[in-house]
Short mmCIF file of C-alpha atoms in Angstrom, two decimals:
data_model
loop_
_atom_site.label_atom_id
_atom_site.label_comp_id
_atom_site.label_asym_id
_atom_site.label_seq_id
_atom_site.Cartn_x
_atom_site.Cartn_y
_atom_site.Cartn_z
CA UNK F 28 99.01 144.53 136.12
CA UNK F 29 97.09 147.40 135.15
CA UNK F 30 95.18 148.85 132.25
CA UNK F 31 97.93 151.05 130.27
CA UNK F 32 100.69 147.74 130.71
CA UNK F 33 97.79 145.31 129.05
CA UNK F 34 97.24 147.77 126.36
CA UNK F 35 100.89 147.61 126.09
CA UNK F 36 101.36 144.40 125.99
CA UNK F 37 98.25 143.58 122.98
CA UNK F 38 99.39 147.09 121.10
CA UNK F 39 102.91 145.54 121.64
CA UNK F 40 102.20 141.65 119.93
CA UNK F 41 98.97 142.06 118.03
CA UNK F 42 101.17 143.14 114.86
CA UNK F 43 103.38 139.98 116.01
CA UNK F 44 100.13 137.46 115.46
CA UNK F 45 99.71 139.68 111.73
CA UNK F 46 103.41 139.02 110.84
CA UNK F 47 103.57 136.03 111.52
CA UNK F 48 99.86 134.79 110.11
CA UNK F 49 101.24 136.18 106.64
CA UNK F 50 104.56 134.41 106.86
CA UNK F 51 102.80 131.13 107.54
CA UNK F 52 99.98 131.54 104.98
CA UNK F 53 102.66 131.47 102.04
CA UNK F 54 104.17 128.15 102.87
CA UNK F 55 100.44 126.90 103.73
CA UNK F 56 99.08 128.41 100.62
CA UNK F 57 101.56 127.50 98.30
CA UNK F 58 100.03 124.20 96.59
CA UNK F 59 97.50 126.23 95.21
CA UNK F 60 99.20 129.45 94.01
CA UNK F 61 102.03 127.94 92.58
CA UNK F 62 100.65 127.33 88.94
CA UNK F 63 99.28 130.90 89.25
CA UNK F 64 102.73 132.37 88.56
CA UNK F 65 105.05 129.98 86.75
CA UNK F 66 104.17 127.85 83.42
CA UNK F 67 101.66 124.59 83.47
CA UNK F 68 102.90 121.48 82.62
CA UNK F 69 105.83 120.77 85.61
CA UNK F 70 103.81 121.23 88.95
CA UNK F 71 107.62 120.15 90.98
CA UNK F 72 109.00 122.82 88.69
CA UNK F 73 106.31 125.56 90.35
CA UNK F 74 106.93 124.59 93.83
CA UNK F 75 110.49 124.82 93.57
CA UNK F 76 110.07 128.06 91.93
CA UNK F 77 107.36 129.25 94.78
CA UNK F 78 110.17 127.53 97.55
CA UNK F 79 112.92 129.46 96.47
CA UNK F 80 110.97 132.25 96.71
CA UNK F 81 109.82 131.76 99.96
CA UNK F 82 113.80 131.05 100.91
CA UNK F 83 115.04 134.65 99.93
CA UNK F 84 112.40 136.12 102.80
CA UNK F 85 115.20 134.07 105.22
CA UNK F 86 117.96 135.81 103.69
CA UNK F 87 116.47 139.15 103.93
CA UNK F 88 115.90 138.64 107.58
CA UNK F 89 119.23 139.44 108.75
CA UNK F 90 119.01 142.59 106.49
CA UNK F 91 115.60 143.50 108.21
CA UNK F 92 116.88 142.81 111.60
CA UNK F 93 119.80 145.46 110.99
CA UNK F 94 117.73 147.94 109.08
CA UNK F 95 114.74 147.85 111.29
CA UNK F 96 116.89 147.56 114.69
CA UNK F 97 119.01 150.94 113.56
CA UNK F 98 115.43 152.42 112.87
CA UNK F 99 114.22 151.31 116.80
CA UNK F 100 117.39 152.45 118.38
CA UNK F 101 117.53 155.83 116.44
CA UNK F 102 114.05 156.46 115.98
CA UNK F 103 111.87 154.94 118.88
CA UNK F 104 110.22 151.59 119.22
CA UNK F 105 107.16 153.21 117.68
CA UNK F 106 108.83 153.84 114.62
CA UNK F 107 109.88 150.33 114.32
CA UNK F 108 106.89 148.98 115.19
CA UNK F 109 105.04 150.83 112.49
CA UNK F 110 107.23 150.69 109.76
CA UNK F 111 107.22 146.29 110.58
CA UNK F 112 103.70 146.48 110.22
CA UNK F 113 103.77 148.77 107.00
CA UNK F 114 106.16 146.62 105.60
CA UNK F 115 103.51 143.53 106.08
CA UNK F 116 100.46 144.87 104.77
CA UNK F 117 102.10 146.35 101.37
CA UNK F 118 103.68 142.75 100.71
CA UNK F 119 100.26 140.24 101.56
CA UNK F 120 98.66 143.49 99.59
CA UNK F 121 101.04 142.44 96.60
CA UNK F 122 100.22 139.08 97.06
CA UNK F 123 96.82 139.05 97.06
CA UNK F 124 96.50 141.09 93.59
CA UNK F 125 99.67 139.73 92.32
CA UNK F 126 98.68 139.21 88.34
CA UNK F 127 99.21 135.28 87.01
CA UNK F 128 101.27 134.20 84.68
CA UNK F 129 98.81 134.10 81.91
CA UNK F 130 98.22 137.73 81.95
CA UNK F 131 101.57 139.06 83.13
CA UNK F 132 103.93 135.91 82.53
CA UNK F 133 107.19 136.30 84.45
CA UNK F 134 105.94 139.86 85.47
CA UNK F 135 103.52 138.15 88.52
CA UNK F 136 106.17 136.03 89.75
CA UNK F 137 108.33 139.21 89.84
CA UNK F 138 105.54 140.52 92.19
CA UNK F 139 105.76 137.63 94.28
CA UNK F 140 109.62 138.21 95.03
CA UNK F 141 109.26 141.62 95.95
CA UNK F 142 106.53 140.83 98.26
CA UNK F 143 108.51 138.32 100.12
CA UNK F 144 111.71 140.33 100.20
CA UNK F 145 109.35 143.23 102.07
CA UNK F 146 107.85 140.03 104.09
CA UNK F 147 111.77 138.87 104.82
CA UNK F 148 112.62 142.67 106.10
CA UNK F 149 109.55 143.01 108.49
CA UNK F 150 109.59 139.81 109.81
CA UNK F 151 113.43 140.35 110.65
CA UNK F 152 112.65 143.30 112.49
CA UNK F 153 109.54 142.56 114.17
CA UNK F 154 110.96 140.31 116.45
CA UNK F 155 113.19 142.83 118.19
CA UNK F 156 111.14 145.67 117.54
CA UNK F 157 107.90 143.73 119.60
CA UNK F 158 110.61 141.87 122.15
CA UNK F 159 112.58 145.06 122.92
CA UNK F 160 109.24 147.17 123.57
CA UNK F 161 107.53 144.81 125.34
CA UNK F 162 111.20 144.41 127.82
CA UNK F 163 110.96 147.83 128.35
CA UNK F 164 107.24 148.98 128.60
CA UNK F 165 106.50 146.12 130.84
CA UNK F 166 106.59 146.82 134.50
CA UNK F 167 110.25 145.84 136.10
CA UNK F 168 108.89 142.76 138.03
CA UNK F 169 106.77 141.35 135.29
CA UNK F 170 108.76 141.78 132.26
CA UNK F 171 109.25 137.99 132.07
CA UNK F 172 104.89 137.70 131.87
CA UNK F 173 104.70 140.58 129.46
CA UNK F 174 107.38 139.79 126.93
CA UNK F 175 106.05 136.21 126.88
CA UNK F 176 102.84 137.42 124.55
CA UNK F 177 105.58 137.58 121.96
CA UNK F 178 105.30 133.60 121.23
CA UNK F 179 101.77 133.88 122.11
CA UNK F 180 101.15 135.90 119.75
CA UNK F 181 103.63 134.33 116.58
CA UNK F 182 101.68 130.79 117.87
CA UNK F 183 98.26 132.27 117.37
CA UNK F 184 98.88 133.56 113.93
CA UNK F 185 100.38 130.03 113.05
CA UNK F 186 97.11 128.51 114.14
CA UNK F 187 94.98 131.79 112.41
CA UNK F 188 96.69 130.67 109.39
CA UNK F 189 96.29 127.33 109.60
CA UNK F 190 92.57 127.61 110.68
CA UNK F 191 91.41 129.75 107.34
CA UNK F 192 92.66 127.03 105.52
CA UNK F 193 90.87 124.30 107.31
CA UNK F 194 87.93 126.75 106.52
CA UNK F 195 88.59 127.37 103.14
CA UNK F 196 89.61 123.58 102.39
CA UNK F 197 85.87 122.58 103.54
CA UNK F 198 84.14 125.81 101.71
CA UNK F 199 85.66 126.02 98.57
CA UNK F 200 86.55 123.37 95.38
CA UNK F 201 89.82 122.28 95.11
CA UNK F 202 89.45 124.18 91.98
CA UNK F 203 88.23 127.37 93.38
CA UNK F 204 91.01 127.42 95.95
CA UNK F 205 93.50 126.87 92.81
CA UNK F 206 92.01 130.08 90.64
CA UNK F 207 91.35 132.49 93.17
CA UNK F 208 90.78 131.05 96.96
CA UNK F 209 94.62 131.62 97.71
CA UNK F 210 94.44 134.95 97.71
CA UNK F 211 91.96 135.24 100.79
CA UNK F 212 94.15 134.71 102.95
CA UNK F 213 96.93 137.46 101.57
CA UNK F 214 93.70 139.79 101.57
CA UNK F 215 93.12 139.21 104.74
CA UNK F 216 96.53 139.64 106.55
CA UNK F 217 96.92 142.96 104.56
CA UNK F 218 93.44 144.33 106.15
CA UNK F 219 94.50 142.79 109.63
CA UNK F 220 98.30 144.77 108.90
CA UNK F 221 96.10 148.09 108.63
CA UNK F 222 94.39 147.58 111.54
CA UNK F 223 97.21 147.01 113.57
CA UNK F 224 98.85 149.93 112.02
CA UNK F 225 96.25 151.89 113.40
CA UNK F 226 96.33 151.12 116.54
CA UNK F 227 100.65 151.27 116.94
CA UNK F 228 100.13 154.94 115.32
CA UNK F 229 98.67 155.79 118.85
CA UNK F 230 100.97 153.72 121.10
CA UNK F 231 103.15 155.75 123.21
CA UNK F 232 107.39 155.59 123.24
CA UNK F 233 108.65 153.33 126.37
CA UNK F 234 109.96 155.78 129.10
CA UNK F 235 113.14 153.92 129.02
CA UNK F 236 113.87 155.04 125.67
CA UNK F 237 112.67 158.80 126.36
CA UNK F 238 114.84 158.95 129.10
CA UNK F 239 117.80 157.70 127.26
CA UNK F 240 120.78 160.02 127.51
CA UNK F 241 122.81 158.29 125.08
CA UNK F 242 124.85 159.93 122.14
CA UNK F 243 122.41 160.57 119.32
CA UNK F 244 124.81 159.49 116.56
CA UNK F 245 126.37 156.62 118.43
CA UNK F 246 122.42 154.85 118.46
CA UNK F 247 121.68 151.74 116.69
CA UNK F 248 125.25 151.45 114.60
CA UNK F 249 127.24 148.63 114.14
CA UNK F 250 130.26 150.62 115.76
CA UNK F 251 127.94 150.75 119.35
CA UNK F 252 127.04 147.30 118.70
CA UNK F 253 130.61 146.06 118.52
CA UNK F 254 131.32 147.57 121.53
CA UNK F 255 128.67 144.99 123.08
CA UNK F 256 130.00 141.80 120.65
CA UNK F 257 130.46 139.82 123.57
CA UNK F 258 126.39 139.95 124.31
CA UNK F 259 125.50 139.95 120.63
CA UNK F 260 127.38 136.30 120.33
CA UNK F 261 125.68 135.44 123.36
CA UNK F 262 122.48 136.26 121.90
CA UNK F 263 123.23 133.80 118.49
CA UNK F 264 124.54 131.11 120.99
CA UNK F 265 121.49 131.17 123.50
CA UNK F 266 119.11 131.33 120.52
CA UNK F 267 120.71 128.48 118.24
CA UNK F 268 119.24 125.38 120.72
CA UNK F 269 115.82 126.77 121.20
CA UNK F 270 115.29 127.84 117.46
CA UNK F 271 115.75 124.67 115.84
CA UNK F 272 113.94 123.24 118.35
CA UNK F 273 110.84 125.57 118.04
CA UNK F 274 111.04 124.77 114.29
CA UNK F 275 111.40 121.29 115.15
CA UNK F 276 108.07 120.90 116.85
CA UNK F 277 105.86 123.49 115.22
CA UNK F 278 106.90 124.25 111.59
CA UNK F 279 108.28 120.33 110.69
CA UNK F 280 106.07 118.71 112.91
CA UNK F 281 102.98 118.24 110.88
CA UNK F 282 105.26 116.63 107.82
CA UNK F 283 107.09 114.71 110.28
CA UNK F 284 103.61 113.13 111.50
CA UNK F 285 102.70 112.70 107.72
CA UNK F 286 106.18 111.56 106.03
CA UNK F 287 107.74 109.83 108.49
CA UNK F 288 104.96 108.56 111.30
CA UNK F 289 102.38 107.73 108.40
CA UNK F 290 99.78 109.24 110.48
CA UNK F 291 97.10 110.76 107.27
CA UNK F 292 97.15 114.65 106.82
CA UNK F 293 94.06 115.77 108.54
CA UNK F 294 95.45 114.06 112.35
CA UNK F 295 98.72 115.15 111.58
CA UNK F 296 97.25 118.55 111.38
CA UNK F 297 95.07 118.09 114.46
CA UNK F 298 97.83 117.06 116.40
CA UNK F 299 99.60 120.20 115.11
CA UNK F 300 96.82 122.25 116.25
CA UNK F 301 95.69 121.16 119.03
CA UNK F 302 99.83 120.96 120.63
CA UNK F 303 99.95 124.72 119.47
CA UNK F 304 97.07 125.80 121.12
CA UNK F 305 98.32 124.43 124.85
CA UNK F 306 101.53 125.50 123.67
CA UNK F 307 100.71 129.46 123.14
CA UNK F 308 98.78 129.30 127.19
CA UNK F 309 101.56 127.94 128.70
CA UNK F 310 103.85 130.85 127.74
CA UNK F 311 102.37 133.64 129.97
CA UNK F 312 102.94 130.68 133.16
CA UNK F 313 106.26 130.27 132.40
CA UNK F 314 106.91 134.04 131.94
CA UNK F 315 105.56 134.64 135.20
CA UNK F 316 107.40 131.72 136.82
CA UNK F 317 110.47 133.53 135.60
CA UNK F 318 109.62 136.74 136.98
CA UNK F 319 109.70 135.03 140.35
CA UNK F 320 112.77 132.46 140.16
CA UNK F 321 114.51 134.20 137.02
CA UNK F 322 115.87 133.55 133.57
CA UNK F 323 118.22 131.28 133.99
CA UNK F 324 116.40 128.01 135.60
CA UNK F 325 113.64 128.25 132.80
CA UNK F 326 116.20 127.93 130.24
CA UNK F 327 118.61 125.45 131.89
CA UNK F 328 115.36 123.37 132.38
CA UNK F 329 114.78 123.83 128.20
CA UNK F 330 118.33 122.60 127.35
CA UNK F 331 118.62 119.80 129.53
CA UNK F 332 114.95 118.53 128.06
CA UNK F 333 116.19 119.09 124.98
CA UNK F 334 119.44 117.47 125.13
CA UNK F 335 118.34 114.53 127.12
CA UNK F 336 114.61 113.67 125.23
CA UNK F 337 115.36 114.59 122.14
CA UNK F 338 115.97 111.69 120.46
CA UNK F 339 113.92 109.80 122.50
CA UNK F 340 110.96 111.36 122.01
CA UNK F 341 111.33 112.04 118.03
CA UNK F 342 112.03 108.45 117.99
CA UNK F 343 108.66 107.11 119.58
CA UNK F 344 106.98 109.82 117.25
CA UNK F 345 107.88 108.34 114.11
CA UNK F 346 106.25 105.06 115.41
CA UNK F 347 102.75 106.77 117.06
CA UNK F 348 99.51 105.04 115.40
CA UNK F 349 97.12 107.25 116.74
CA UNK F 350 96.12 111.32 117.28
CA UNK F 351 96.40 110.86 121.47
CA UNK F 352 99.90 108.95 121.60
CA UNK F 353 101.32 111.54 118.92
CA UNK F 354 99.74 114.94 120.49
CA UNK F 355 100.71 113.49 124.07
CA UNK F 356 104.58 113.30 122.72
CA UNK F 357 104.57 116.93 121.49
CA UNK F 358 102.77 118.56 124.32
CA UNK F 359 105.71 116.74 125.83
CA UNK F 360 108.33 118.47 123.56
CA UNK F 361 106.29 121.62 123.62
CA UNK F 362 106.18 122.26 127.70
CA UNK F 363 110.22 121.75 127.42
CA UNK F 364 110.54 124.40 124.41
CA UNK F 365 108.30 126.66 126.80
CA UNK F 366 111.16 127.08 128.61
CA UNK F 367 113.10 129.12 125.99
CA UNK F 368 110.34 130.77 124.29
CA UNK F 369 108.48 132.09 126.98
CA UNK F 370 111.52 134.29 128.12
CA UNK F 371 113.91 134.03 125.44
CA UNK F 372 112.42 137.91 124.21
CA UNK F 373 113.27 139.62 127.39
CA UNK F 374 117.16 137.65 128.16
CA UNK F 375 117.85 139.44 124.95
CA UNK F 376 116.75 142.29 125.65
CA UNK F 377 118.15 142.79 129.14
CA UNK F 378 121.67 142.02 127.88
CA UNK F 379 121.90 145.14 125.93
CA UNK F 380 121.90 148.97 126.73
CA UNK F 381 119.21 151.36 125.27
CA UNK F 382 121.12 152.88 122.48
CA UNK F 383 122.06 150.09 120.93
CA UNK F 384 119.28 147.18 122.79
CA UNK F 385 116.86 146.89 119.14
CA UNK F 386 119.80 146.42 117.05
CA UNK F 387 121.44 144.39 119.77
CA UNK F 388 118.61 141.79 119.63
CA UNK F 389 117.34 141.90 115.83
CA UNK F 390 121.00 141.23 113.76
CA UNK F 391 122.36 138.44 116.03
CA UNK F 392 118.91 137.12 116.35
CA UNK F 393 117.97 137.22 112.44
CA UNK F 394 121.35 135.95 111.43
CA UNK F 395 120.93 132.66 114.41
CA UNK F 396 117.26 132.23 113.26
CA UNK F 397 118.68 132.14 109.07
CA UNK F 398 121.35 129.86 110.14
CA UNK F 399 119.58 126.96 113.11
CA UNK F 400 115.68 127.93 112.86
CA UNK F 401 115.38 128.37 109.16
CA UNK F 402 116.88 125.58 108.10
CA UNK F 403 115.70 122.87 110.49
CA UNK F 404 113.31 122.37 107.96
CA UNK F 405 115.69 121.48 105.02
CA UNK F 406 117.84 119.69 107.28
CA UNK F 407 115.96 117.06 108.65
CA UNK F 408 114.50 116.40 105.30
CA UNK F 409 118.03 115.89 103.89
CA UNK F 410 118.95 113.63 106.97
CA UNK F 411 115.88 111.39 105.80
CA UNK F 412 116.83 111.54 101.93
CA UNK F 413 120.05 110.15 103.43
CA UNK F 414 118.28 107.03 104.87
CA UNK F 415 120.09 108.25 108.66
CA UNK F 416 116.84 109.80 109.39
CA UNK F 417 117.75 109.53 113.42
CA UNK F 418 120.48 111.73 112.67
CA UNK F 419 118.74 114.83 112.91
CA UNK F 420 117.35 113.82 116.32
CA UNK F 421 121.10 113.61 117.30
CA UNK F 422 121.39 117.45 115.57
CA UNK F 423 118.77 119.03 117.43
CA UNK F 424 120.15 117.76 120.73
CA UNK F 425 123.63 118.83 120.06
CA UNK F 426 122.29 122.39 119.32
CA UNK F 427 120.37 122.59 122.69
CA UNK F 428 123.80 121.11 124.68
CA UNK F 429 125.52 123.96 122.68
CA UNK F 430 122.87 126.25 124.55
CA UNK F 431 123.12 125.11 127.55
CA UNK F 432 126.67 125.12 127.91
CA UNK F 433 125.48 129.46 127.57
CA UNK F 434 122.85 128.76 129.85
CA UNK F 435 125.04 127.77 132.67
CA UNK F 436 127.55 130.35 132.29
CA UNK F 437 125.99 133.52 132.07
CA UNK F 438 124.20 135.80 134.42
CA UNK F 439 120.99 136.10 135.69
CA UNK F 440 119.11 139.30 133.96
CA UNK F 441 115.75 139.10 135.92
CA UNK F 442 116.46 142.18 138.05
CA UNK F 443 118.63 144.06 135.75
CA UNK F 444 117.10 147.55 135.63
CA UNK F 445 117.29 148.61 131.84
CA UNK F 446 118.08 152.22 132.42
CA UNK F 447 121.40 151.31 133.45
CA UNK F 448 122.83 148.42 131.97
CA UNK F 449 126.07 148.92 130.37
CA UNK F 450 128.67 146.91 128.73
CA UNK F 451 130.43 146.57 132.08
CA UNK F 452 127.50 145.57 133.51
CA UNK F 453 125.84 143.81 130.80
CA UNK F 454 125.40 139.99 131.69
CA UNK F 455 128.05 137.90 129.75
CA UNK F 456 129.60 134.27 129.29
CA UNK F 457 131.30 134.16 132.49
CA UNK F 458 131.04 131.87 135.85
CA UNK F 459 127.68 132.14 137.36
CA UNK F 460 128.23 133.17 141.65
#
């Protein structure tokens, strides 16, 4: 691969790490800048308040994955891409110089909504805005390899975020951390945003879109995307299995060590850590192995591991004593996962035509991640309040045979070319040859 498709491929994900290193920081950060912006005296009361905040980024990312598609489909990937990035650094900016309530009262906490509405609309369209330009700037044969530096690059801002606070848990007081350490980390996703705004200012349009001869006005509306409804319920179908199982073993997993295995917070967090870091290098291998054998087998492979280990391997989990028999269980979950993340960017992509391909990918992938990914979280918590805690086991396996049943049917997109798919030859839900 040469120099111009690398420089693609980090110009193409680096705002992906940012994005997602200031999504994560919130939830991380929360403990300790929760009594910053609601009254003392009810600390449940604060995180509930600083929750339900962080809930109304999910519902904006449906909104963010139309808005910000429509923008990549009319404008260029490059204007998506920026305006993502834009988006990021003026809400972790808001963030980090938010006012508390004792000098603004309610007016600080107002700050803190509007910053994670702006953080809801970015993230919603970063992921088609990276996925699509990475499809389509990536040379034909290695499209697979290149668009797999999307999860690379979401997994290392997971463990950026989670390593600053490591850093700042050991540097700073407890108290320092409460009165102004939490807004580090906000300060420094909005200075890695700029930087990364920079650098997509300079990045050049994919040829594919240049070259698109498509009507103008038809280009990133929801009339043109109806037209390809059949691919966009595809999309929500083939992404409901592997999103609650990536939130399943990344996001949850660290509580479910701690709540549920009884394993103490700092090896939860190891395990956590340590699972994500194999997890982000094995994404570029299995992105490559699809450019060779195709889409299809990778993610046939991820639903039937799914579907078949799920509950077996959540189920030894919650009864692991130690960091090696609890880290050796989720590399195990991870590698099967890898089989839907690793490509999962670039089967979305390839389904849809040019006009309409960012659009195509962000709505019915914003509105599947709000509805299976998002609240895998709440879910399993609610199956354990219930005392059926083995029920959500039993969920996230009947999500991944819902995939697969997708898997099997549709088409193999490894050698579509993207200047020429169409809805007639767009790969759908029909009997594989």
């Amino acid at each position: 691969m040469g120099r111009q498709h690398w420089k693609k491929i980090w110009v193409g994900s680096a705002g992906n790490m940012v994005e997602w290193f200031d999504w994560f920081v919130y939830a991380s950060f929360a403990t300790y800048f929760a009594g910053a912006f609601f009254p003392s005296g009810n600390p449940t009361a604060q995180l509930m308040n600083t929750a339900g905040i962080f809930a109304v980024g999910f519902f904006m990312r449906p909104v963010g994955g139309w808005l910000l598609g429509r923008v990549g489909d009319r404008k260029g990937r490059k204007a998506a891409l920026t305006l993502t990035v834009t988006l990021m650094s003026v809400s972790a900016l808001l963030i980090a110089v938010a006012p508390t309530y004792d000098v603004a009262g309610y007016g600080g906490a107002f700050v803190l909504l509007v910053a994670r509405l702006l953080q809801g609309l970015s993230v919603g369209g970063e992921y088609a805005a990276s996925a699509t330009y990475l499809t389509e700037a990536s040379d034909p044969r290695r499209r697979g390899f290149a668009s797999s530096f999307q999860y690379v690059s979401m997994t290392a801002g997971q463990l950026a975020g989670l390593g600053l606070l490591i850093i700042l848990q050991h540097t700073l007081s407890d108290t320092a951390l409460h009165d102004y350490g939490w807004r580090i980390p906000f300060a420094v996703g909005a200075l890695g945003a700029a930087v990364v705004f920079y650098l997509r200012r300079t990045m050049l349009e994919t040829e594919v879109y240049a070259e698109d001869t498509s009507h103008a006005a038809e280009r990133g509306t929801l009339r043109a995307l109806w037209q390809h409804r059949r691919e966009a319920f595809l999309v929500i179908a083939l992404t409901m299995g592997g999103t609650v199982a990536y939130y399943t073993y990344t996001t949850y997993l660290t509580k479910y060590l701690s709540n549920s295995a009884g394993l103490s917070k700092e090896t939860a967090t190891l395990v956590s850590f340590t699972a994500l870091t194999v997890f982000a290098c094995l994404q570029p291998l299995a992105g490559a192995l699809s450019d060779r054998i195709g889409r299809r087998p990778l993610l046939i492979t991820f639903a039937v591991g799914s579907t078949v280990l799920t509950v077996p391997v959540l189920t030894l989990l919650k009864r692991v004593n130690g960091f090696w028999p609890a880290l050796g269980l989720s590399l195990l979950a991870l590698v099967v996962v890898t089989g839907y993340t690793s490509i999962n960017a670039c089967v979305k992509a390839e389904l849809f035509p040019t006009g309409v391909r960012a659009l195509g990918v962000a709505l019915p992938y914003a509105l599947a991640n709000a509805l299976f990914g998002g609240t895998a979280e709440y879910i399993a918590l609610w199956f354990k309040n219930a005392g059926i805690e083995s029920g959500f086991s039993w969920y996230v396996a009947g999500c991944a045979a819902v995939s697969l049943v997708v898997y099997v049917t549709m088409r193999e997109t490894k050698d579509l070319d993207l200047a020429r798919v169409a809805s007639r030859e767009a790969p759908s839900v029909t009997t594989a040859s």
